[in-house]
Amino acid sequence: MNEGQAMIPVEDRETVLSIVGMSCAACAQSVQAALLKAPGVRTATVNFATGRAYVHHDPVRGGLDDLKRAVAAAGYRVEQETATAVLPIEGMTCAACSSAITLSLERTPGVHEASVNLATSRATVVYDPERTDLPALRRAVEAVGYRVKEGEELRRTDRQEAERREFSLARRRLLLAWALTIPIILWMIPDFFLHQVPFGHRAMSLGLIFLGAPVLFVAGFATYRSAANALAHRNANMDVLIAMGTLAAFATGPASFALPIANYAGVAAMIMAVHLTGRYFEAQARGKASDAIRKLLQLEVDTATLLVDGNEVAVPIEQVQVGDVMVVRPGEKIPTDGVVLEGLSTVDESMATGESLPVSRGPGDEVIGATINQQGMLKIRAVRVGRDTFLAQVIRLVEQAQGTRVPIQEFADRVTAAFVPVVLVIAGLTFAAWLLLPDLLHRVVVAAAPFVPWVDPGLDPITQAIAATVAVLVIACPCALGLATPTALMVGSGLGAENGVLIRHGAAIQLLQEARTIVFDKTGTLTTGHPGVTAIEPLHGFDSRELLRLAAGAEQGSEHPLGRAMVERARQEPDLVIPAVDHFEAVVGKGVRARVEGREVVLGTRSLLREAGIDPEPLEEAARRLEEGGNTAALMGVDGSPAGVIALADTIKEDASRAIAELTRLGYRTSMLTGDNRRTAEA
């Protein structure tokens, strides 16, 4: 490098790895330690509950291949995050065509595998969604002279299928284990309580061995494979404890025919069945903890209607590019973040902002993907797509929060790392003690027999040594210690996301116990999030009941929350019949015009009344007073004359004051945070 030439710093990269083969918190510790030793790695955290490793590293000193090698050296495997796309191809006529398309797809960065079927005219592509997408695959096909049929691509995320397969496999193992273990238990009960053995001791010994073997070596095969893998890489995890305990117990079965020891083959099957039950519940917990991400993903739109050369074309959302013009009709979700080009409407943005009332949107206004267009048709130019959209960033934020480590988890992981080796040492000392000090320990068993009737003082020292050692191995399961914190973190952050609370870092959940001030959002938290009629101010010549009746008649065809609130209030009034509407017109951002029982009703803003030739001045004093009280004032005119004002506001939840009073009693300070103006907040 020349003198005076500055070295350009390379920004650290965060890489998320999906780890295959971890079965307990000790496994996660081993993977983390291996990653921290990889070149260029700054920090690494491994979350057993999610099966993911989060690595910050210098991409110049160490890349993805280095991280994969580090994980492999620890005895585990990195599974590439993939998606599969099925592309219907037009224009293929021979095998040379399919070969050309296959070659073009395989050369696309991020594509792992591509195969083209000439008979079905379809290409199946396995690719990395972080590095490429459907439009890139389509361009690869078009580059060699062929075309993908518009709107017919199929895409699925392989990770979701992997989660379903894992849960299904855990369930099958569980069912197989208990199908054979329950007969073992039923066979052993008479011997345990009545000291009677159906079919004799020899038949029972053979039965326990033959029933227990499939439980251990078929249903529990993955446990033994995990234990062997850990030992081969000089690690020790929970599966090592289970494997050693069950194998030692099962070995007493065949050995009982040659040596004077008890047969514990049935006990080995019970231990494995209980262990696999725990594995099943772990898989179930991980699946439920991922539900929040799946529910957020369900908010996404599958298709979008694009305006292409004056024609409307429905395409999958993956095909939408920045700059495309989308057409969104009333009631439809906005496909992606964009800017309104044409049209006026109100948009329900409660998904993103939590605000109950829809907001008016017109030319030049920004809109958020997955929010709902309510009234008018909009033409929107896409400005953010894919991973750059608001919803995608929210999903990424929740995923990152679920992958973080809280302070208490660091402590639990340190305990777990030392736990398994310590248990193995204790188990070895237990076995040695029974062999070296049988008389002393026998006296202890005799003394304990009245309190623990399942202990048989008449067993020989070797049997007692094996039983005690197996008990130490199988009772010491650190998985609860390692799994509890990350699972709680996943569930907590996931439930928060479902209810509009985004947690940026897991440590915030633990630090919450130190908080002394609780700040509440107003809309949807302290209030119901839905407007209600709070007051009706009629002018002379009208009464409030008549105004409500006409307003409800006019608004019964409206989808606006304020209109629905008036209709709901009218339905609650005794003996009030909502009249039919003869004509209805919604004026975006202003209100409604309607003909009810032959009377012309105008309901909405001051400007709407002026447009109808009605002077709003007689209503001004009441409207201003109600607005200063934090209400939305809907001015009403009937047959060309001002008639009154209907006030609406977001109503306070019934239990809000009780909850705040209870928090105050517990010593917390409470505050309210709102985007509304001060007078609305104070009201």
mmCIF file with all atom_site columns, C-alpha atoms in Angstrom, residues 346-421:
data_model
loop_
_atom_site.group_PDB
_atom_site.id
_atom_site.type_symbol
_atom_site.label_atom_id
_atom_site.label_alt_id
_atom_site.label_comp_id
_atom_site.label_asym_id
_atom_site.label_entity_id
_atom_site.label_seq_id
_atom_site.pdbx_PDB_ins_code
_atom_site.Cartn_x
_atom_site.Cartn_y
_atom_site.Cartn_z
_atom_site.occupancy
_atom_site.B_iso_or_equiv
_atom_site.pdbx_formal_charge
_atom_site.auth_seq_id
_atom_site.auth_comp_id
_atom_site.auth_asym_id
_atom_site.auth_atom_id
_atom_site.pdbx_PDB_model_num
ATOM 1  C CA . THR A 1 346 ? -58.914 6.076   3.446  1.00 0.00 ? 346 THR A CA 1
ATOM 2  C CA . VAL A 1 347 ? -56.477 3.389   4.534  1.00 0.00 ? 347 VAL A CA 1
ATOM 3  C CA . ASP A 1 348 ? -56.665 1.230   7.662  1.00 0.00 ? 348 ASP A CA 1
ATOM 4  C CA . GLU A 1 349 ? -53.084 1.361   8.971  1.00 0.00 ? 349 GLU A CA 1
ATOM 5  C CA . SER A 1 350 ? -53.851 -0.139  12.396 1.00 0.00 ? 350 SER A CA 1
ATOM 6  C CA . MET A 1 351 ? -51.616 -3.115  11.546 1.00 0.00 ? 351 MET A CA 1
ATOM 7  C CA . ALA A 1 352 ? -48.621 -0.780  11.447 1.00 0.00 ? 352 ALA A CA 1
ATOM 8  C CA . THR A 1 353 ? -49.538 2.166   13.676 1.00 0.00 ? 353 THR A CA 1
ATOM 9  C CA . GLY A 1 354 ? -52.127 0.804   16.100 1.00 0.00 ? 354 GLY A CA 1
ATOM 10 C CA . GLU A 1 355 ? -54.392 3.781   15.355 1.00 0.00 ? 355 GLU A CA 1
ATOM 11 C CA . SER A 1 356 ? -58.033 2.756   15.104 1.00 0.00 ? 356 SER A CA 1
ATOM 12 C CA . LEU A 1 357 ? -59.216 5.441   12.686 1.00 0.00 ? 357 LEU A CA 1
ATOM 13 C CA . PRO A 1 358 ? -58.311 5.110   8.998  1.00 0.00 ? 358 PRO A CA 1
ATOM 14 C CA . VAL A 1 359 ? -56.225 7.883   7.466  1.00 0.00 ? 359 VAL A CA 1
ATOM 15 C CA . SER A 1 360 ? -56.885 9.749   4.245  1.00 0.00 ? 360 SER A CA 1
ATOM 16 C CA . ARG A 1 361 ? -54.427 9.074   1.453  1.00 0.00 ? 361 ARG A CA 1
ATOM 17 C CA . GLY A 1 362 ? -54.098 10.875  -1.878 1.00 0.00 ? 362 GLY A CA 1
ATOM 18 C CA . PRO A 1 363 ? -51.517 11.687  -4.558 1.00 0.00 ? 363 PRO A CA 1
ATOM 19 C CA . GLY A 1 364 ? -48.021 12.049  -3.069 1.00 0.00 ? 364 GLY A CA 1
ATOM 20 C CA . ASP A 1 365 ? -48.853 10.257  0.200  1.00 0.00 ? 365 ASP A CA 1
ATOM 21 C CA . GLU A 1 366 ? -46.849 7.220   1.296  1.00 0.00 ? 366 GLU A CA 1
ATOM 22 C CA . VAL A 1 367 ? -48.679 3.975   2.054  1.00 0.00 ? 367 VAL A CA 1
ATOM 23 C CA . ILE A 1 368 ? -47.534 0.840   3.871  1.00 0.00 ? 368 ILE A CA 1
ATOM 24 C CA . GLY A 1 369 ? -47.702 -2.655  2.438  1.00 0.00 ? 369 GLY A CA 1
ATOM 25 C CA . ALA A 1 370 ? -50.281 -5.067  3.972  1.00 0.00 ? 370 ALA A CA 1
ATOM 26 C CA . THR A 1 371 ? -52.518 -2.186  5.142  1.00 0.00 ? 371 THR A CA 1
ATOM 27 C CA . ILE A 1 372 ? -56.109 -2.127  3.873  1.00 0.00 ? 372 ILE A CA 1
ATOM 28 C CA . ASN A 1 373 ? -57.508 0.295   1.299  1.00 0.00 ? 373 ASN A CA 1
ATOM 29 C CA . GLN A 1 374 ? -61.048 1.077   2.402  1.00 0.00 ? 374 GLN A CA 1
ATOM 30 C CA . GLN A 1 375 ? -62.944 3.342   0.021  1.00 0.00 ? 375 GLN A CA 1
ATOM 31 C CA . GLY A 1 376 ? -61.525 4.595   -3.286 1.00 0.00 ? 376 GLY A CA 1
ATOM 32 C CA . MET A 1 377 ? -59.395 2.956   -5.964 1.00 0.00 ? 377 MET A CA 1
ATOM 33 C CA . LEU A 1 378 ? -55.697 3.885   -5.737 1.00 0.00 ? 378 LEU A CA 1
ATOM 34 C CA . LYS A 1 379 ? -52.822 3.734   -8.193 1.00 0.00 ? 379 LYS A CA 1
ATOM 35 C CA . ILE A 1 380 ? -49.599 3.303   -6.241 1.00 0.00 ? 380 ILE A CA 1
ATOM 36 C CA . ARG A 1 381 ? -45.959 3.293   -7.353 1.00 0.00 ? 381 ARG A CA 1
ATOM 37 C CA . ALA A 1 382 ? -43.926 0.646   -5.485 1.00 0.00 ? 382 ALA A CA 1
ATOM 38 C CA . VAL A 1 383 ? -40.955 2.173   -3.639 1.00 0.00 ? 383 VAL A CA 1
ATOM 39 C CA . ARG A 1 384 ? -39.875 -0.716  -1.387 1.00 0.00 ? 384 ARG A CA 1
ATOM 40 C CA . VAL A 1 385 ? -40.211 -4.428  -2.143 1.00 0.00 ? 385 VAL A CA 1
ATOM 41 C CA . GLY A 1 386 ? -39.132 -7.747  -0.645 1.00 0.00 ? 386 GLY A CA 1
ATOM 42 C CA . ARG A 1 387 ? -36.841 -7.484  2.367  1.00 0.00 ? 387 ARG A CA 1
ATOM 43 C CA . ASP A 1 388 ? -36.956 -3.667  2.347  1.00 0.00 ? 388 ASP A CA 1
ATOM 44 C CA . THR A 1 389 ? -40.664 -3.281  3.168  1.00 0.00 ? 389 THR A CA 1
ATOM 45 C CA . PHE A 1 390 ? -41.968 -2.143  6.543  1.00 0.00 ? 390 PHE A CA 1
ATOM 46 C CA . LEU A 1 391 ? -43.483 -5.558  7.307  1.00 0.00 ? 391 LEU A CA 1
ATOM 47 C CA . ALA A 1 392 ? -40.293 -7.410  6.322  1.00 0.00 ? 392 ALA A CA 1
ATOM 48 C CA . GLN A 1 393 ? -38.297 -5.184  8.662  1.00 0.00 ? 393 GLN A CA 1
ATOM 49 C CA . VAL A 1 394 ? -40.726 -5.884  11.506 1.00 0.00 ? 394 VAL A CA 1
ATOM 50 C CA . ILE A 1 395 ? -40.380 -9.631  10.906 1.00 0.00 ? 395 ILE A CA 1
ATOM 51 C CA . ARG A 1 396 ? -36.591 -9.314  10.833 1.00 0.00 ? 396 ARG A CA 1
ATOM 52 C CA . LEU A 1 397 ? -36.664 -7.321  14.088 1.00 0.00 ? 397 LEU A CA 1
ATOM 53 C CA . VAL A 1 398 ? -38.703 -10.037 15.825 1.00 0.00 ? 398 VAL A CA 1
ATOM 54 C CA . GLU A 1 399 ? -36.380 -12.767 14.508 1.00 0.00 ? 399 GLU A CA 1
ATOM 55 C CA . GLN A 1 400 ? -33.327 -10.883 15.784 1.00 0.00 ? 400 GLN A CA 1
ATOM 56 C CA . ALA A 1 401 ? -34.931 -10.338 19.192 1.00 0.00 ? 401 ALA A CA 1
ATOM 57 C CA . GLN A 1 402 ? -35.705 -14.055 19.434 1.00 0.00 ? 402 GLN A CA 1
ATOM 58 C CA . GLY A 1 403 ? -32.078 -14.849 18.666 1.00 0.00 ? 403 GLY A CA 1
ATOM 59 C CA . THR A 1 404 ? -30.528 -12.578 21.280 1.00 0.00 ? 404 THR A CA 1
ATOM 60 C CA . ARG A 1 405 ? -29.163 -13.797 24.596 1.00 0.00 ? 405 ARG A CA 1
ATOM 61 C CA . VAL A 1 406 ? -30.273 -12.372 27.917 1.00 0.00 ? 406 VAL A CA 1
ATOM 62 C CA . PRO A 1 407 ? -27.899 -12.069 30.902 1.00 0.00 ? 407 PRO A CA 1
ATOM 63 C CA . ILE A 1 408 ? -29.478 -14.949 32.841 1.00 0.00 ? 408 ILE A CA 1
ATOM 64 C CA . GLN A 1 409 ? -29.053 -17.186 29.782 1.00 0.00 ? 409 GLN A CA 1
ATOM 65 C CA . GLU A 1 410 ? -25.307 -16.565 29.810 1.00 0.00 ? 410 GLU A CA 1
ATOM 66 C CA . PHE A 1 411 ? -25.212 -17.874 33.374 1.00 0.00 ? 411 PHE A CA 1
ATOM 67 C CA . ALA A 1 412 ? -27.400 -20.876 32.530 1.00 0.00 ? 412 ALA A CA 1
ATOM 68 C CA . ASP A 1 413 ? -25.167 -21.750 29.576 1.00 0.00 ? 413 ASP A CA 1
ATOM 69 C CA . ARG A 1 414 ? -22.028 -21.627 31.714 1.00 0.00 ? 414 ARG A CA 1
ATOM 70 C CA . VAL A 1 415 ? -23.653 -24.005 34.197 1.00 0.00 ? 415 VAL A CA 1
ATOM 71 C CA . THR A 1 416 ? -24.799 -26.304 31.385 1.00 0.00 ? 416 THR A CA 1
ATOM 72 C CA . ALA A 1 417 ? -21.305 -26.443 29.865 1.00 0.00 ? 417 ALA A CA 1
ATOM 73 C CA . ALA A 1 418 ? -19.865 -27.869 33.097 1.00 0.00 ? 418 ALA A CA 1
ATOM 74 C CA . PHE A 1 419 ? -22.945 -29.834 34.099 1.00 0.00 ? 419 PHE A CA 1
ATOM 75 C CA . VAL A 1 420 ? -22.620 -32.932 31.895 1.00 0.00 ? 420 VAL A CA 1
ATOM 76 C CA . PRO A 1 421 ? -18.939 -33.656 32.674 1.00 0.00 ? 421 PRO A CA 1
#
